[in-house]
Short mmCIF file of C-alpha atoms and ligand atoms in Angstrom, two decimals:
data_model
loop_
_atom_site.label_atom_id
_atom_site.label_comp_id
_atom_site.label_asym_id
_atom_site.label_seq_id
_atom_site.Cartn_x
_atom_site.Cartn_y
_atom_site.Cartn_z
CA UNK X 1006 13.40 30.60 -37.30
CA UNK X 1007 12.96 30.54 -33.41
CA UNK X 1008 16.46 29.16 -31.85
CA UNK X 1009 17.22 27.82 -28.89
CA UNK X 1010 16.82 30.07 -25.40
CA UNK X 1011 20.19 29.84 -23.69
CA UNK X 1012 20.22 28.77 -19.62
CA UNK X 1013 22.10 29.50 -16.85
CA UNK X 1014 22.09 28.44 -13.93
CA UNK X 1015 23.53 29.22 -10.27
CA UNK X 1016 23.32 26.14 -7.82
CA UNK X 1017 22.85 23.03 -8.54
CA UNK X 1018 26.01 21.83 -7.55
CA UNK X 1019 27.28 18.08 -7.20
CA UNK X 1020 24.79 16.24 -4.82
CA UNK X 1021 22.45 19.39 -4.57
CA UNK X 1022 18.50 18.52 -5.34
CA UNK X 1023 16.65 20.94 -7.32
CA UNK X 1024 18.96 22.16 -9.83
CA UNK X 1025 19.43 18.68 -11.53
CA UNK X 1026 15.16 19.03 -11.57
CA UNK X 1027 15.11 22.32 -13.50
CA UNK X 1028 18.02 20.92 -15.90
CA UNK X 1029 16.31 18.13 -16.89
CA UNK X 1030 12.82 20.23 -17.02
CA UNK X 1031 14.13 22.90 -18.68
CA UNK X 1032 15.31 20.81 -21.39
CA UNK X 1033 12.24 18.75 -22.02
CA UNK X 1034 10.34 19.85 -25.17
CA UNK X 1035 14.15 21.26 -26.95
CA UNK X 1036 13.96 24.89 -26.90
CA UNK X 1037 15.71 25.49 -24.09
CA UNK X 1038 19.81 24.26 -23.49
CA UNK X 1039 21.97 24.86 -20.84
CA UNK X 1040 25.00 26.36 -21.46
CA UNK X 1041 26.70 28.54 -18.35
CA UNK X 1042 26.80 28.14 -14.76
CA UNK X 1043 28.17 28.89 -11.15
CA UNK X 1044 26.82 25.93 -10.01
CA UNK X 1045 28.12 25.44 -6.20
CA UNK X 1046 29.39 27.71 -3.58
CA UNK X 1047 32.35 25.47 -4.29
CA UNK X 1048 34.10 26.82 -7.32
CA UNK X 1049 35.94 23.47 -7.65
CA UNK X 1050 32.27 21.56 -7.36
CA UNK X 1051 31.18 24.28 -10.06
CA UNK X 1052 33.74 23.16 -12.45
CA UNK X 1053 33.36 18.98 -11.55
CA UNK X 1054 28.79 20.10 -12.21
CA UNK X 1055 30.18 21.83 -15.74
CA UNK X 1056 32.25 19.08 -16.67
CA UNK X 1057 29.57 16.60 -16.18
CA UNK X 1058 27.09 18.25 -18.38
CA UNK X 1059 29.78 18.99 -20.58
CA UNK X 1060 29.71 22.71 -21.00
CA UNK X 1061 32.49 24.73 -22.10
CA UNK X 1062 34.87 25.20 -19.12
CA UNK X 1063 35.07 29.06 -20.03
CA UNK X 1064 31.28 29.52 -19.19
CA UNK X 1065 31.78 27.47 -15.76
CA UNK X 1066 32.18 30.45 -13.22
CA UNK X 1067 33.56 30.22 -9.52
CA UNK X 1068 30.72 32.46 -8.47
CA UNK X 1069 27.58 34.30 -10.02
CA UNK X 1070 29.37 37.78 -10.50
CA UNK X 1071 32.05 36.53 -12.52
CA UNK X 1072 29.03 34.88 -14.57
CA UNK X 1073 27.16 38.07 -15.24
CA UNK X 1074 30.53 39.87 -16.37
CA UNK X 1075 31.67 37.70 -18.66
CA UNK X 1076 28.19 36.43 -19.76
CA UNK X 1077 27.30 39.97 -20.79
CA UNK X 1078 30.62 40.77 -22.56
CA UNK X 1079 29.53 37.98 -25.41
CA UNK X 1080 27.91 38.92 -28.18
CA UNK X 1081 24.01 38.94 -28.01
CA UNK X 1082 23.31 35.77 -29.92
CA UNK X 1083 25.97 33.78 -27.43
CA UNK X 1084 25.00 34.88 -23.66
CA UNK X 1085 22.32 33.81 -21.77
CA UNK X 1086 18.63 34.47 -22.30
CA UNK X 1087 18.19 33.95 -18.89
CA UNK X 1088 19.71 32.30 -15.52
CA UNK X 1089 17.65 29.77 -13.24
CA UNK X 1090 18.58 30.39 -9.54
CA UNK X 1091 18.56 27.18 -7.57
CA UNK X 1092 20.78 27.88 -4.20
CA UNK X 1093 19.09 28.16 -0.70
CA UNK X 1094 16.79 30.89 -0.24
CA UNK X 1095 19.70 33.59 1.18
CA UNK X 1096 21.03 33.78 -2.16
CA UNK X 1097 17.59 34.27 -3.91
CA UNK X 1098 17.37 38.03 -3.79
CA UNK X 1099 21.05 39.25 -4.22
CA UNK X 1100 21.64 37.02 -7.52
CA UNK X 1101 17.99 37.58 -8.69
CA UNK X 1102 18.99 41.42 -8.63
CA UNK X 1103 22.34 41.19 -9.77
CA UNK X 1104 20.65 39.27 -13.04
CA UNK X 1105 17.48 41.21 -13.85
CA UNK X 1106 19.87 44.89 -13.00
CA UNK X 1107 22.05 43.14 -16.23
CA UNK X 1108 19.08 43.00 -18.10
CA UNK X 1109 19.04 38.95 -18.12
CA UNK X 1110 16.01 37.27 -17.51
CA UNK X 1111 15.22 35.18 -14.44
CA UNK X 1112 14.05 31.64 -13.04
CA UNK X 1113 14.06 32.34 -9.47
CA UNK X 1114 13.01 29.00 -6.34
CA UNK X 1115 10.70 29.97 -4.25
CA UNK X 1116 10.59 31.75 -1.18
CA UNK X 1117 11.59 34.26 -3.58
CA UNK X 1118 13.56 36.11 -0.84
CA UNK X 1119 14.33 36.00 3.40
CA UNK X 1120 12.04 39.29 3.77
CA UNK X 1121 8.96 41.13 2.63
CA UNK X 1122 11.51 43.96 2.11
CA UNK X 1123 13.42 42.50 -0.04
CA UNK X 1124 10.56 41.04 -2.03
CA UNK X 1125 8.88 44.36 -2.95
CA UNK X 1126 12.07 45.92 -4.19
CA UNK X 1127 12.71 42.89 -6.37
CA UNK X 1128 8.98 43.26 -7.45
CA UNK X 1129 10.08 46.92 -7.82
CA UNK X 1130 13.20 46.08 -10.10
CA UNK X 1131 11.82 43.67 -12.40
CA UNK X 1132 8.54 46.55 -13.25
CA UNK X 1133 11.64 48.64 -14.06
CA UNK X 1134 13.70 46.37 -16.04
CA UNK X 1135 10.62 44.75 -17.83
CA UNK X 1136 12.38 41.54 -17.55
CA UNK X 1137 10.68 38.42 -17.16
CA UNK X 1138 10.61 36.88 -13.65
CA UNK X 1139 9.69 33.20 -13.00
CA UNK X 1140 8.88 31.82 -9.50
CA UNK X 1141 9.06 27.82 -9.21
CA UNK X 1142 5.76 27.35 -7.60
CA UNK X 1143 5.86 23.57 -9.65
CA UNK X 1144 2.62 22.72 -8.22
CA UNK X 1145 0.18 25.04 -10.06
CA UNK X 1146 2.10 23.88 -13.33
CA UNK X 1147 -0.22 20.58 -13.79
CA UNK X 1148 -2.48 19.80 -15.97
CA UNK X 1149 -5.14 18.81 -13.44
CA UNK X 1150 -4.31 21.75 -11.05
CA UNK X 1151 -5.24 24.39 -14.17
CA UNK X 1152 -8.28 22.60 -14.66
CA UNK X 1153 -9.29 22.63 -11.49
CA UNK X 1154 -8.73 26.61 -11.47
CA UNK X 1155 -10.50 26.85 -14.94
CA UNK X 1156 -13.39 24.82 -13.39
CA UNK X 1157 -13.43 27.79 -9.96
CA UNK X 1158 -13.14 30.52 -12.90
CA UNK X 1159 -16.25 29.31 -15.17
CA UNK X 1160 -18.49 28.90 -11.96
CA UNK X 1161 -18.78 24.92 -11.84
CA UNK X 1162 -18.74 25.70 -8.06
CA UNK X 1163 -20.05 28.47 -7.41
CA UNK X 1164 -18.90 30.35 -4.42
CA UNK X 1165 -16.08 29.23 -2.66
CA UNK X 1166 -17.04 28.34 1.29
CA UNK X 1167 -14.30 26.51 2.34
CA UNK X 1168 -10.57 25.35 1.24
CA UNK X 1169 -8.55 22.85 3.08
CA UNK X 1170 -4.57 22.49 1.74
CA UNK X 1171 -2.35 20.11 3.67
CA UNK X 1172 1.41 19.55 3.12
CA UNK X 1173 2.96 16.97 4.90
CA UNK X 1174 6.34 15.31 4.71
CA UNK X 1175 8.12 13.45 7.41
CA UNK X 1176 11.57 13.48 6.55
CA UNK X 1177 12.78 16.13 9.14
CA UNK X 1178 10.92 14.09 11.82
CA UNK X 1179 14.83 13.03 12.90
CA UNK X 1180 17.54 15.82 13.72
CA UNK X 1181 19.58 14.97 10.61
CA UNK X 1182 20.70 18.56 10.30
CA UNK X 1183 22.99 17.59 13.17
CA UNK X 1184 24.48 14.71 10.70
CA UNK X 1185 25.37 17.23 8.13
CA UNK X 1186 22.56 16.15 5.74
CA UNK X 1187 22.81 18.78 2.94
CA UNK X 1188 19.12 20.17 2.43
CA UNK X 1189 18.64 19.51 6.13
CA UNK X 1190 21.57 22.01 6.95
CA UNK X 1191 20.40 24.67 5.33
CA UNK X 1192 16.49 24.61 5.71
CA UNK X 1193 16.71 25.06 9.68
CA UNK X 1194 19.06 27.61 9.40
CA UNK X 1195 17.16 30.79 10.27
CA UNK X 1196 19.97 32.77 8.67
CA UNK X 1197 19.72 30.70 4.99
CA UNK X 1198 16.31 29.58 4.91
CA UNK X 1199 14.39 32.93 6.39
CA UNK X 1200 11.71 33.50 8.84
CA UNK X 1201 9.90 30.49 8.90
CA UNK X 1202 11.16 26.57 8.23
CA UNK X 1203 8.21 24.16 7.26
CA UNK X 1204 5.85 26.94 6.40
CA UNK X 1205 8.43 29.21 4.51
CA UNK X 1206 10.00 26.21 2.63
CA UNK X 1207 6.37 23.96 2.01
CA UNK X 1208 3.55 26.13 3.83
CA UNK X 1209 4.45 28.62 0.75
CA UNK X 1210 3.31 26.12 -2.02
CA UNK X 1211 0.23 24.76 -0.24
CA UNK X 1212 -0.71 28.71 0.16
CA UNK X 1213 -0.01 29.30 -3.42
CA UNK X 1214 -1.73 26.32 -4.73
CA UNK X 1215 -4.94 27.57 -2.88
CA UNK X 1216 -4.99 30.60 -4.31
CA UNK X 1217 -4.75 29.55 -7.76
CA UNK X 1218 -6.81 27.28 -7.65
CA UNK X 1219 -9.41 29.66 -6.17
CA UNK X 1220 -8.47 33.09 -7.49
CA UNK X 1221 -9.19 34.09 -4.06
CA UNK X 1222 -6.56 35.87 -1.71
CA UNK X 1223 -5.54 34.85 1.65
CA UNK X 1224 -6.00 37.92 3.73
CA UNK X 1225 -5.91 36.81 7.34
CA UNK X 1226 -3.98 33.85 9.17
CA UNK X 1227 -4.31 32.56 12.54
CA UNK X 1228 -1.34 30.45 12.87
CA UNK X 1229 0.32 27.72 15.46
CA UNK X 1230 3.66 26.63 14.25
CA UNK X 1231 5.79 23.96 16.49
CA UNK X 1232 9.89 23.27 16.51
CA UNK X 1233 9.05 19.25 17.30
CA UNK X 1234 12.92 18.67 17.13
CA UNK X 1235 15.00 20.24 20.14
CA UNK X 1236 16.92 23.06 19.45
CA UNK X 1237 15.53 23.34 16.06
CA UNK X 1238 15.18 27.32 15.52
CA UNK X 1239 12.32 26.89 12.65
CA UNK X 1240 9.43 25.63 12.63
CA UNK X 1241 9.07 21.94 11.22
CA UNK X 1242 5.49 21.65 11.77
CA UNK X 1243 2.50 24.21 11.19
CA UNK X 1244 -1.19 24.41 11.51
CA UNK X 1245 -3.11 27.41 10.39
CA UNK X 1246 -6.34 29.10 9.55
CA UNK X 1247 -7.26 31.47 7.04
CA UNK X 1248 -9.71 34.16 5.78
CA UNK X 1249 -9.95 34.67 1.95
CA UNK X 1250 -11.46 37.58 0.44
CA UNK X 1251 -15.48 36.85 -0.68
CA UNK X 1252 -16.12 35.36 3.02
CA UNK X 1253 -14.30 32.29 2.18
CA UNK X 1254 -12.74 30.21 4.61
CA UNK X 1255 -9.94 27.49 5.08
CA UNK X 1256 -7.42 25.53 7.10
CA UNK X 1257 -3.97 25.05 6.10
CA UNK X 1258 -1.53 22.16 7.43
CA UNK X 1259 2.21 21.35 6.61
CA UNK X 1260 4.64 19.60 8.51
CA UNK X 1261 8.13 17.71 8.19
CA UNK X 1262 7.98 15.64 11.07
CA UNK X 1263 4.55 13.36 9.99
CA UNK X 1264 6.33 10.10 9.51
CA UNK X 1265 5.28 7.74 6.95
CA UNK X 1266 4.12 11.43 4.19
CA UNK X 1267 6.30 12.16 1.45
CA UNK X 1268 5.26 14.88 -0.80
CA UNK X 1269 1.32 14.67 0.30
CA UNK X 1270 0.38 17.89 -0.88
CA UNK X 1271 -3.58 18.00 -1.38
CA UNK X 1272 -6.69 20.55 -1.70
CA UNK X 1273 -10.17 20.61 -1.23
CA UNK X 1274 -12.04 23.16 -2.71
CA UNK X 1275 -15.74 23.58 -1.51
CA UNK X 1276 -18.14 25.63 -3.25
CA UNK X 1277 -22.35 26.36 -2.85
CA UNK X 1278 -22.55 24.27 -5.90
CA UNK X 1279 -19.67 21.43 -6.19
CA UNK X 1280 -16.42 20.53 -4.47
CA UNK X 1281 -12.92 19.41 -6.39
CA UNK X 1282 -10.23 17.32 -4.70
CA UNK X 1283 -6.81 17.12 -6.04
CA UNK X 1284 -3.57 14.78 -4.47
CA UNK X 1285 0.07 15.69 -5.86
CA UNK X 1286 1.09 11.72 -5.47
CA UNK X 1287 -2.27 10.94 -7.79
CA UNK X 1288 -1.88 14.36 -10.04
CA UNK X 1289 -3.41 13.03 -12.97
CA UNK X 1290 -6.51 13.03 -11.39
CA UNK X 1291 -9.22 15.27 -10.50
CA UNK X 1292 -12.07 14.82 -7.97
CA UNK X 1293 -15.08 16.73 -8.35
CA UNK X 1294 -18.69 16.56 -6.40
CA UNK X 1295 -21.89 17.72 -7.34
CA UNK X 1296 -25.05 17.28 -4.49
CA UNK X 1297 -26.84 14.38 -5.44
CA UNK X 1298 -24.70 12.68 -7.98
CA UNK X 1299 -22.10 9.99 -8.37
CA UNK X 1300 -18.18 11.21 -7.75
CA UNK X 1301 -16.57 12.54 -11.06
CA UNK X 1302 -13.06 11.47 -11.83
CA UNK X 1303 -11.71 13.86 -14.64
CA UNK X 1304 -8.62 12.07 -15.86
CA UNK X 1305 -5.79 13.76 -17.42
CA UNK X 1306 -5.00 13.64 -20.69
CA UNK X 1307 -8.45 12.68 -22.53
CA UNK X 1308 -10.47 15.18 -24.95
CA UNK X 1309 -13.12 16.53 -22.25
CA UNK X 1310 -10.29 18.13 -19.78
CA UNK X 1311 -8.56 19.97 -23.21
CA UNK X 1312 -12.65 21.42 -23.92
CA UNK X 1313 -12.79 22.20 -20.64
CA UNK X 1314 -9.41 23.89 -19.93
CA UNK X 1315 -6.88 24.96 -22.70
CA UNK X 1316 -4.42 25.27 -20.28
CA UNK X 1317 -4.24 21.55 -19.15
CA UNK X 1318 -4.37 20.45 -22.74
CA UNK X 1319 -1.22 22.83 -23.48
CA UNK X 1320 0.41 21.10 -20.34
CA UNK X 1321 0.04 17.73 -21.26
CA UNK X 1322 2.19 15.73 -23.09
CA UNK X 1323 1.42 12.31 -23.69
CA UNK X 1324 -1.85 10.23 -24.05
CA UNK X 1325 -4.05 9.97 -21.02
CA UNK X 1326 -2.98 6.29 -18.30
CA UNK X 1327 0.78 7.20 -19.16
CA UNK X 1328 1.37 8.79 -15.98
CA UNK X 1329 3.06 12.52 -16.51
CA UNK X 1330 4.32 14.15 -13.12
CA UNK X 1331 7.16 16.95 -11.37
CA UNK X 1332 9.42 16.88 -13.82
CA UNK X 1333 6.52 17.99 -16.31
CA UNK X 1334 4.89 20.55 -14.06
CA UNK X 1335 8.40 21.73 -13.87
CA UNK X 1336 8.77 21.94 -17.89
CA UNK X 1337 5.54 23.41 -17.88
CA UNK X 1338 6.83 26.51 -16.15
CA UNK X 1339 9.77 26.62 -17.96
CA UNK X 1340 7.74 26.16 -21.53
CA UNK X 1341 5.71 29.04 -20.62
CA UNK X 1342 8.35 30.98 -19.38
CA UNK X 1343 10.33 30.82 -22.51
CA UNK X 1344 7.47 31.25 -25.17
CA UNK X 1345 6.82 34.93 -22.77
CA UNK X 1346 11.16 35.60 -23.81
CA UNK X 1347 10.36 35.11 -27.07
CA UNK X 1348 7.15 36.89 -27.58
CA UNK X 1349 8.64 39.78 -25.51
CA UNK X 1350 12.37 39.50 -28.34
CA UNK X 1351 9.71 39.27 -31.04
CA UNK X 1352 8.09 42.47 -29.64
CA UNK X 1353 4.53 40.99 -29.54
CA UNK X 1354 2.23 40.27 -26.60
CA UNK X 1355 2.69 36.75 -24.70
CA UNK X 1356 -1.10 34.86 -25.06
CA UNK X 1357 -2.72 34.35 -21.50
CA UNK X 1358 -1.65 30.75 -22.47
CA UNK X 1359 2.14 31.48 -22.28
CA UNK X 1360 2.10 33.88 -19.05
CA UNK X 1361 0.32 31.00 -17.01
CA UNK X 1362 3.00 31.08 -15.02
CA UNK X 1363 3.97 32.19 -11.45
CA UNK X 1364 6.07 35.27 -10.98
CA UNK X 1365 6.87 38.53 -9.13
CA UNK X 1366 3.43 39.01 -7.20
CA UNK X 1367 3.53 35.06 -6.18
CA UNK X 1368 6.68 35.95 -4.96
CA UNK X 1369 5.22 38.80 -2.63
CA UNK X 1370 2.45 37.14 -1.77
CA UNK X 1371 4.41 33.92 -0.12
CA UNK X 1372 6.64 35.86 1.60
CA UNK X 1373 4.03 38.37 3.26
CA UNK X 1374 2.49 34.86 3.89
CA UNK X 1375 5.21 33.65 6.15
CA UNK X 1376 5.58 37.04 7.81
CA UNK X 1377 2.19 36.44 9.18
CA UNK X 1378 2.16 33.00 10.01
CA UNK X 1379 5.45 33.64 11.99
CA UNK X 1380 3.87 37.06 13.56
CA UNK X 1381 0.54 35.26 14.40
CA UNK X 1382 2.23 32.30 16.13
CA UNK X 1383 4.45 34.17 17.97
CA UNK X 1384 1.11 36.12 19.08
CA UNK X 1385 -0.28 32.68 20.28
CA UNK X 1386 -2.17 32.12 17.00
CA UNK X 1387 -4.10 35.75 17.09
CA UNK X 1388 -5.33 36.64 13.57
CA UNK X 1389 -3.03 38.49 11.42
CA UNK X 1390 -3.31 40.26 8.41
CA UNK X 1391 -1.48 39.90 5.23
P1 NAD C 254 20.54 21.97 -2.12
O1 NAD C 254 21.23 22.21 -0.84
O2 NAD C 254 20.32 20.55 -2.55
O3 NAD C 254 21.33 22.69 -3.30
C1 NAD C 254 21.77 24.03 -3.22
C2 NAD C 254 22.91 24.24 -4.19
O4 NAD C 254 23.20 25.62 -4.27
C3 NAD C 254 24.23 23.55 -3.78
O5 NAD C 254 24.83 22.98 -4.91
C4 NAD C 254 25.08 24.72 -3.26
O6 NAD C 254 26.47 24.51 -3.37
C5 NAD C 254 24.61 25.81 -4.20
N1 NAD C 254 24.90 27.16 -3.74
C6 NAD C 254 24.71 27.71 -2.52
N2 NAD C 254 25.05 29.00 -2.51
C7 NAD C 254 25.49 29.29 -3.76
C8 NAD C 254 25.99 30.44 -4.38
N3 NAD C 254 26.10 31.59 -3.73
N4 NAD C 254 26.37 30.37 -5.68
C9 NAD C 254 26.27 29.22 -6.38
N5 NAD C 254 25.77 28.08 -5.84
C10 NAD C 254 25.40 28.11 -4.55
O7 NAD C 254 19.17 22.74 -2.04
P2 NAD C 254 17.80 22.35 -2.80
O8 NAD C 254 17.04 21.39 -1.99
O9 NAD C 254 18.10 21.99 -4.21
O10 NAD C 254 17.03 23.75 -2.72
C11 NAD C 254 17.45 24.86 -3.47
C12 NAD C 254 16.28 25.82 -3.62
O11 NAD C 254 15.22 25.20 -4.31
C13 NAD C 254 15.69 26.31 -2.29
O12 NAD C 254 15.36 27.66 -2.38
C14 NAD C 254 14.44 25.48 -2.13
O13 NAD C 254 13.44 26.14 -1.38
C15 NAD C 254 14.02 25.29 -3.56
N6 NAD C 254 13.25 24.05 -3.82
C16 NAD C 254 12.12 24.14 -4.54
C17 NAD C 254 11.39 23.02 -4.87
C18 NAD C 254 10.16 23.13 -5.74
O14 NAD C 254 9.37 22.22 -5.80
N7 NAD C 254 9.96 24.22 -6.43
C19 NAD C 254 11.79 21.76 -4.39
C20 NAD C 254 12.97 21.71 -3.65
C21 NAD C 254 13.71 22.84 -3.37
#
């Protein structure tokens, strides 16, 4: 009998965004619980998180190394399977390595690190510790976003010409860093949130979307990113161009200053044959384009998309016109991120069902992304390489 996969979790905190997210993801289809955390850079916020999820105060730690010490002296069947990491992107690579060198498992937010350095000796360490390493790109995780991949993999459009991505948000359009405003703070601080600010914290996903989506690779960027906000050190605003491998080409956008967008994250996918479309604030939906014909609206959750696309029939829960959303993609990664623990404890080989999810190399591959959009700005928009 399979039992539960015990969580952990570092950040999170009172008032903090994500981590509450991942709880509630993590925890959506019952085979995962939460049971240990160091939950704020607080220790006294740690213990108010633990108490109000109502964990045993001895697993509530003041900071993630007294978590890994006492987590590993417990016998096997009581520590953690695995800790999610949900602080700001500084922390990402020490505590990711502090886990996987304990031999725990790990559920890492994305930018995976603050350098291409650091990403390729975490790459490095979890090859040599065999552990298994999630990355929370949450956008590949829907239904409609594997189909849309399946559909690029089976040829529906042929070659891929061209690839438009766009995320915009407007929320940093104010300076409301300057007013303390918690994920503000930290996001255009070059020292906790890396290299780049928009593109490093969104640019990432809309760059990782396109290449799933496509299977292609994003090997040269011509990039022009903008500090709108005075004395804001990162970028809150970006505009680039990019070469993919096969001769395809595309235009990525992302911003945090474009009053009036939320979450508008959105690709276009043109091929010689057909194009796709897919919104993030309409996910259940897929647009796709033949010459000649009427528009196609593959909706999620109906018989044709499972024939179609095993994956978006194993990410969908409930009957097609009940909307399903983030928290889903979310427990999408985490479902098969736990079915690849326990086929790895049960010593047999994870399906390609259960390793659909983002890891290690997505990791690399966003951060050697911002290292180039930052370099290629900096060199007035000249084309880098990745
Ligand atoms: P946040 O500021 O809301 O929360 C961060 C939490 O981490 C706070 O509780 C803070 O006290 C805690 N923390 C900081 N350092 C710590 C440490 N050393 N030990 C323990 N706790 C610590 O930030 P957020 O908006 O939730 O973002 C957190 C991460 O999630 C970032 O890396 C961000 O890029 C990522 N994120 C990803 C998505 C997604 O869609 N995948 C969405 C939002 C944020």
């Amino acid at each position: 009998m399979e039992t539960k996969l015990r969580m952990g979790m570092v950040g999170g905190g009172p008032g903090a965004f994500i981590g509450e997210v991942h709880r509630k993801a993590a925890r959506m289809d019952g085979g995962i619980e939460i049971v240990a955390g160091a939950f704020d850079i607080d220790p006294k916020k740690s213990r108010q998180m633990g108490a109000a999820l109502c964990l045993d105060p001895q697993r509530v730690y003041a900071d993630f190394n007294a978590m890994i010490e006492t987590e590993r002296a417990l016998p096997e069947n009581e520590r953690i399977d695995f800790v999610s990491i949900c602080t700001p992107n500084n922390w990402h690579f020490p505590i990711a390595k502090a886990f996987l060198e304990a031999g725990i498992h790990v559920m890492c937010e994305k930018p995976m690190t603050l350098t291409v350095a650091e990403a390729l000796e975490l790459k490095q360490l979890v090859q040599k510790t065999r552990k298994v390493f999630g990355l929370m790109h949450t956008y590949t995780a829907y239904p409609m976003v594997k189909l849309a991949r399946d559909m690029v993999r089976q040829g529906d459009l042929g070659a891929i010409r061209k690839v438009i991505v766009q995320y915009p948000q407007g929320w940093l359009a104010r300076a409301i860093e300057k007013d303390g405003q918690q994920q503000a703070s930290w996001r255009t601080d070059p020292r906790q949130s890396g290299a780049a600010g928009c593109m490093g914290d969104i640019g990432t996903h809309a760059a990782n979307l396109a290449e799933y989506v496509t299977g292609l690779t994003i090997k040269e960027v011509a990039a022009d990113l903008t500090a709108f906000i005075k004395g804001r050190k990162l970028d809150d605003d970006g505009s680039c161009l990019l070469r993919f491998n096969k001769g395809a080409k595309g235009v990525l956008h992302a911003s945090q200053v474009s009053i009036g967008q939320e979450n508008n994250l959105a690709i276009w996918v043109h091929g010689e044959n057909a194009s796709l479309e897919w919104h993030q604030e309409h996910p259940n939906h897929l647009t796709v384009d033949t010459i000649n014909a009427p528009t196609q609206i593959w909706k999620r959750g109906n018989e044709y998309v499972g024939k179609k696309s095993p994956a978006a029939a194993r990410s969908t829960r409930i009957p097609a016109g009940h909307p399903e959303g983030f928290l889903e993609a979310f427990a999408n990664n985490y479902c098969n991120f736990a079915d690849t623990i326990r086929a790895k404890a049960n010593k047999e080989k994870a399906s390609e069902l259960a390793t659909d999810f983002p890891g290690v190399n997505e990791g690399v591959a966003g951060m050697k992304f911002i290292d180039a959009v930052v370099k290629s700005s900096k060199a007035n928009a000249a084309w880098t390489k990745i």
